[in-house]
mmCIF file of C-alpha atoms in Angstrom:
data_model
loop_
_atom_site.group_PDB
_atom_site.id
_atom_site.type_symbol
_atom_site.label_atom_id
_atom_site.label_comp_id
_atom_site.label_asym_id
_atom_site.label_seq_id
_atom_site.Cartn_x
_atom_site.Cartn_y
_atom_site.Cartn_z
ATOM 1 C CA UNK P 50 -7.439 14.721 14.630
ATOM 2 C CA UNK P 51 -10.429 15.436 12.417
ATOM 3 C CA UNK P 52 -11.658 12.868 9.912
ATOM 4 C CA UNK P 53 -10.374 15.121 7.100
ATOM 5 C CA UNK P 54 -6.907 15.215 8.711
ATOM 6 C CA UNK P 55 -7.008 11.437 9.046
ATOM 7 C CA UNK P 56 -7.870 11.094 5.340
ATOM 8 C CA UNK P 57 -4.961 13.369 4.382
ATOM 9 C CA UNK P 58 -2.612 11.328 6.575
ATOM 10 C CA UNK P 59 -3.663 8.159 4.744
ATOM 11 C CA UNK P 60 -3.182 9.877 1.378
ATOM 12 C CA UNK P 61 0.336 10.852 2.474
ATOM 13 C CA UNK P 62 0.961 7.248 3.524
ATOM 14 C CA UNK P 63 0.194 5.992 0.007
ATOM 15 C CA UNK P 64 2.290 8.738 -1.574
ATOM 16 C CA UNK P 65 5.286 7.890 0.641
ATOM 17 C CA UNK P 66 4.878 4.235 -0.332
ATOM 18 C CA UNK P 67 4.814 5.133 -4.046
ATOM 19 C CA UNK P 68 8.071 7.080 -3.980
ATOM 20 C CA UNK P 69 9.857 4.904 -1.425
ATOM 21 C CA UNK P 70 10.266 7.781 1.019
ATOM 22 C CA UNK P 71 11.210 5.938 4.201
ATOM 23 C CA UNK P 72 11.622 9.128 6.258
ATOM 24 C CA UNK P 73 8.062 10.221 5.440
ATOM 25 C CA UNK P 74 6.763 6.682 5.928
ATOM 26 C CA UNK P 75 8.310 6.467 9.403
ATOM 27 C CA UNK P 76 6.934 9.911 10.288
ATOM 28 C CA UNK P 77 3.405 8.941 9.189
ATOM 29 C CA UNK P 78 3.355 5.535 10.888
ATOM 30 C CA UNK P 79 3.553 4.698 14.552
ATOM 31 C CA UNK P 80 6.545 2.622 15.649
ATOM 32 C CA UNK P 81 3.827 0.237 16.919
ATOM 33 C CA UNK P 82 2.349 -0.223 13.402
ATOM 34 C CA UNK P 83 0.701 -3.566 12.750
ATOM 35 C CA UNK P 84 0.020 -4.240 9.056
ATOM 36 C CA UNK P 85 -1.623 -7.103 7.198
ATOM 37 C CA UNK P 86 -1.970 -7.851 3.495
ATOM 38 C CA UNK P 87 -2.552 -10.852 1.250
ATOM 39 C CA UNK P 88 0.468 -13.066 0.657
ATOM 40 C CA UNK P 89 2.151 -12.237 3.955
ATOM 41 C CA UNK P 90 2.087 -14.748 6.803
ATOM 42 C CA UNK P 91 0.636 -12.914 9.754
ATOM 43 C CA UNK P 92 0.891 -9.326 10.886
ATOM 44 C CA UNK P 93 3.958 -7.226 10.040
ATOM 45 C CA UNK P 94 5.682 -4.587 12.108
ATOM 46 C CA UNK P 95 6.800 -1.249 10.662
ATOM 47 C CA UNK P 96 10.174 -2.453 9.334
ATOM 48 C CA UNK P 97 8.801 -5.669 7.827
ATOM 49 C CA UNK P 98 5.959 -3.786 6.160
ATOM 50 C CA UNK P 99 8.303 -1.136 4.778
ATOM 51 C CA UNK P 100 10.590 -3.873 3.397
ATOM 52 C CA UNK P 101 7.606 -5.544 1.688
ATOM 53 C CA UNK P 102 6.601 -2.193 0.171
ATOM 54 C CA UNK P 103 10.163 -1.576 -0.971
ATOM 55 C CA UNK P 104 9.957 -4.761 -3.032
ATOM 56 C CA UNK P 105 7.058 -3.269 -4.975
ATOM 57 C CA UNK P 106 8.834 0.063 -5.446
ATOM 58 C CA UNK P 107 11.959 -1.701 -6.753
ATOM 59 C CA UNK P 108 10.104 -4.031 -9.124
ATOM 60 C CA UNK P 109 7.514 -1.706 -10.666
ATOM 61 C CA UNK P 110 8.236 1.559 -12.427
ATOM 62 C CA UNK P 111 5.550 4.212 -12.804
ATOM 63 C CA UNK P 112 3.946 2.731 -9.678
ATOM 64 C CA UNK P 113 1.252 4.829 -8.089
ATOM 65 C CA UNK P 114 -1.787 4.537 -5.847
ATOM 66 C CA UNK P 115 -4.829 6.257 -7.336
ATOM 67 C CA UNK P 116 -7.281 7.028 -4.553
ATOM 68 C CA UNK P 117 -10.853 6.596 -5.732
ATOM 69 C CA UNK P 118 -12.695 7.345 -2.490
ATOM 70 C CA UNK P 119 -12.277 7.510 1.258
ATOM 71 C CA UNK P 120 -14.634 7.137 4.178
ATOM 72 C CA UNK P 121 -13.565 8.204 7.652
ATOM 73 C CA UNK P 122 -15.258 7.730 10.973
ATOM 74 C CA UNK P 123 -13.593 8.429 14.277
ATOM 75 C CA UNK P 124 -10.022 7.139 14.145
ATOM 76 C CA UNK P 125 -10.563 4.833 11.138
ATOM 77 C CA UNK P 126 -10.177 5.563 7.414
ATOM 78 C CA UNK P 127 -11.211 3.218 4.600
ATOM 79 C CA UNK P 128 -9.566 4.014 1.267
ATOM 80 C CA UNK P 129 -10.693 2.489 -2.029
ATOM 81 C CA UNK P 130 -7.909 2.664 -4.566
ATOM 82 C CA UNK P 131 -6.274 1.216 -7.614
ATOM 83 C CA UNK P 132 -2.513 0.716 -7.725
ATOM 84 C CA UNK P 133 -0.851 0.639 -11.151
ATOM 85 C CA UNK P 134 2.713 -0.021 -12.240
ATOM 86 C CA UNK P 135 4.910 -1.550 -14.936
ATOM 87 C CA UNK P 136 6.799 -4.730 -14.034
ATOM 88 C CA UNK P 137 10.393 -3.715 -14.867
ATOM 89 C CA UNK P 138 12.463 -5.728 -12.341
ATOM 90 C CA UNK P 139 12.317 -9.120 -10.632
ATOM 91 C CA UNK P 140 9.389 -9.569 -8.237
ATOM 92 C CA UNK P 141 8.632 -12.627 -6.101
ATOM 93 C CA UNK P 142 11.102 -14.671 -8.137
ATOM 94 C CA UNK P 143 9.513 -13.650 -11.443
ATOM 95 C CA UNK P 144 11.749 -11.853 -13.942
ATOM 96 C CA UNK P 145 10.566 -8.533 -15.358
ATOM 97 C CA UNK P 146 7.789 -8.902 -17.920
ATOM 98 C CA UNK P 147 7.369 -5.278 -18.984
ATOM 99 C CA UNK P 148 3.627 -5.689 -18.390
ATOM 100 C CA UNK P 149 1.437 -2.928 -17.026
ATOM 101 C CA UNK P 150 -0.431 -4.271 -14.005
ATOM 102 C CA UNK P 151 -3.079 -2.972 -11.645
ATOM 103 C CA UNK P 152 -4.565 -3.935 -8.301
ATOM 104 C CA UNK P 153 -7.976 -2.814 -7.070
ATOM 105 C CA UNK P 154 -7.712 -2.584 -3.295
ATOM 106 C CA UNK P 155 -9.201 -1.360 -0.073
ATOM 107 C CA UNK P 156 -7.023 -0.211 2.807
ATOM 108 C CA UNK P 157 -8.375 0.252 6.308
ATOM 109 C CA UNK P 158 -6.183 2.358 8.573
ATOM 110 C CA UNK P 159 -6.533 3.268 12.226
ATOM 111 C CA UNK P 160 -4.933 6.452 13.506
ATOM 112 C CA UNK P 161 -3.754 7.067 17.043
ATOM 113 C CA UNK P 162 -2.041 10.275 18.204
ATOM 114 C CA UNK P 163 -1.684 11.487 14.604
ATOM 115 C CA UNK P 164 0.030 8.324 13.310
ATOM 116 C CA UNK P 165 -1.154 5.177 11.562
ATOM 117 C CA UNK P 166 -1.079 2.285 14.042
ATOM 118 C CA UNK P 167 -2.969 -0.287 11.998
ATOM 119 C CA UNK P 168 -2.985 -0.849 8.230
ATOM 120 C CA UNK P 169 -4.986 -3.671 6.663
ATOM 121 C CA UNK P 170 -4.871 -3.992 2.867
ATOM 122 C CA UNK P 171 -7.327 -6.149 0.943
ATOM 123 C CA UNK P 172 -6.683 -7.066 -2.708
ATOM 124 C CA UNK P 173 -6.770 -10.005 -5.124
ATOM 125 C CA UNK P 174 -3.205 -11.336 -4.898
ATOM 126 C CA UNK P 175 -3.899 -14.302 -7.203
ATOM 127 C CA UNK P 176 -5.357 -11.985 -9.854
ATOM 128 C CA UNK P 177 -2.351 -9.684 -9.555
ATOM 129 C CA UNK P 178 0.146 -12.550 -9.918
ATOM 130 C CA UNK P 179 -1.912 -13.813 -12.848
ATOM 131 C CA UNK P 180 -1.381 -10.486 -14.614
ATOM 132 C CA UNK P 181 2.373 -11.007 -14.309
ATOM 133 C CA UNK P 182 2.256 -14.622 -15.455
ATOM 134 C CA UNK P 183 -0.206 -14.134 -18.316
ATOM 135 C CA UNK P 184 1.176 -15.077 -21.710
ATOM 136 C CA UNK P 185 1.247 -12.353 -24.320
ATOM 137 C CA UNK P 186 -1.458 -12.913 -26.932
#
C-alpha cells in the first residue's frame, strides 16, 4: 500500500473507534493486532483493545478524534490528534460529570497486508483523569 493509503486506513481506524463500528474496526485491523496505551497493563489483542475503546464510546458523548497531522514512511503512520468528548456516563468507576474533556495524543500504527497490526497510543492519562476529577470553579 502507498503511504497515502496507509494514512487513510489510519483515519478510518479512528473514525470506526469514534462511532463504535466493530465491523469496520475488525475489517481495518489484523486479527493479530497488538495495541498499547497508557493505563493498560501490557499489550492488548484485538478484542481487548476493542473492549477498552468501547468503554470510551459508552462513557463520552460527542466523542471524536480530530486528526491534526500525519506522517507516513513505509508501513508506519504517526498520527497527531486531539480526542474530545463529554463525560455523560460512568467511566473507570467515576460517575458522569457532564464535563467536556480532551486528550492530545500521538498514535503510531504499523500496517501489514492492508491491515493495522500494531497500534501504540501515547497520551497524558493522568491529565485526562484530572479533567474528570477537577472540581467546578
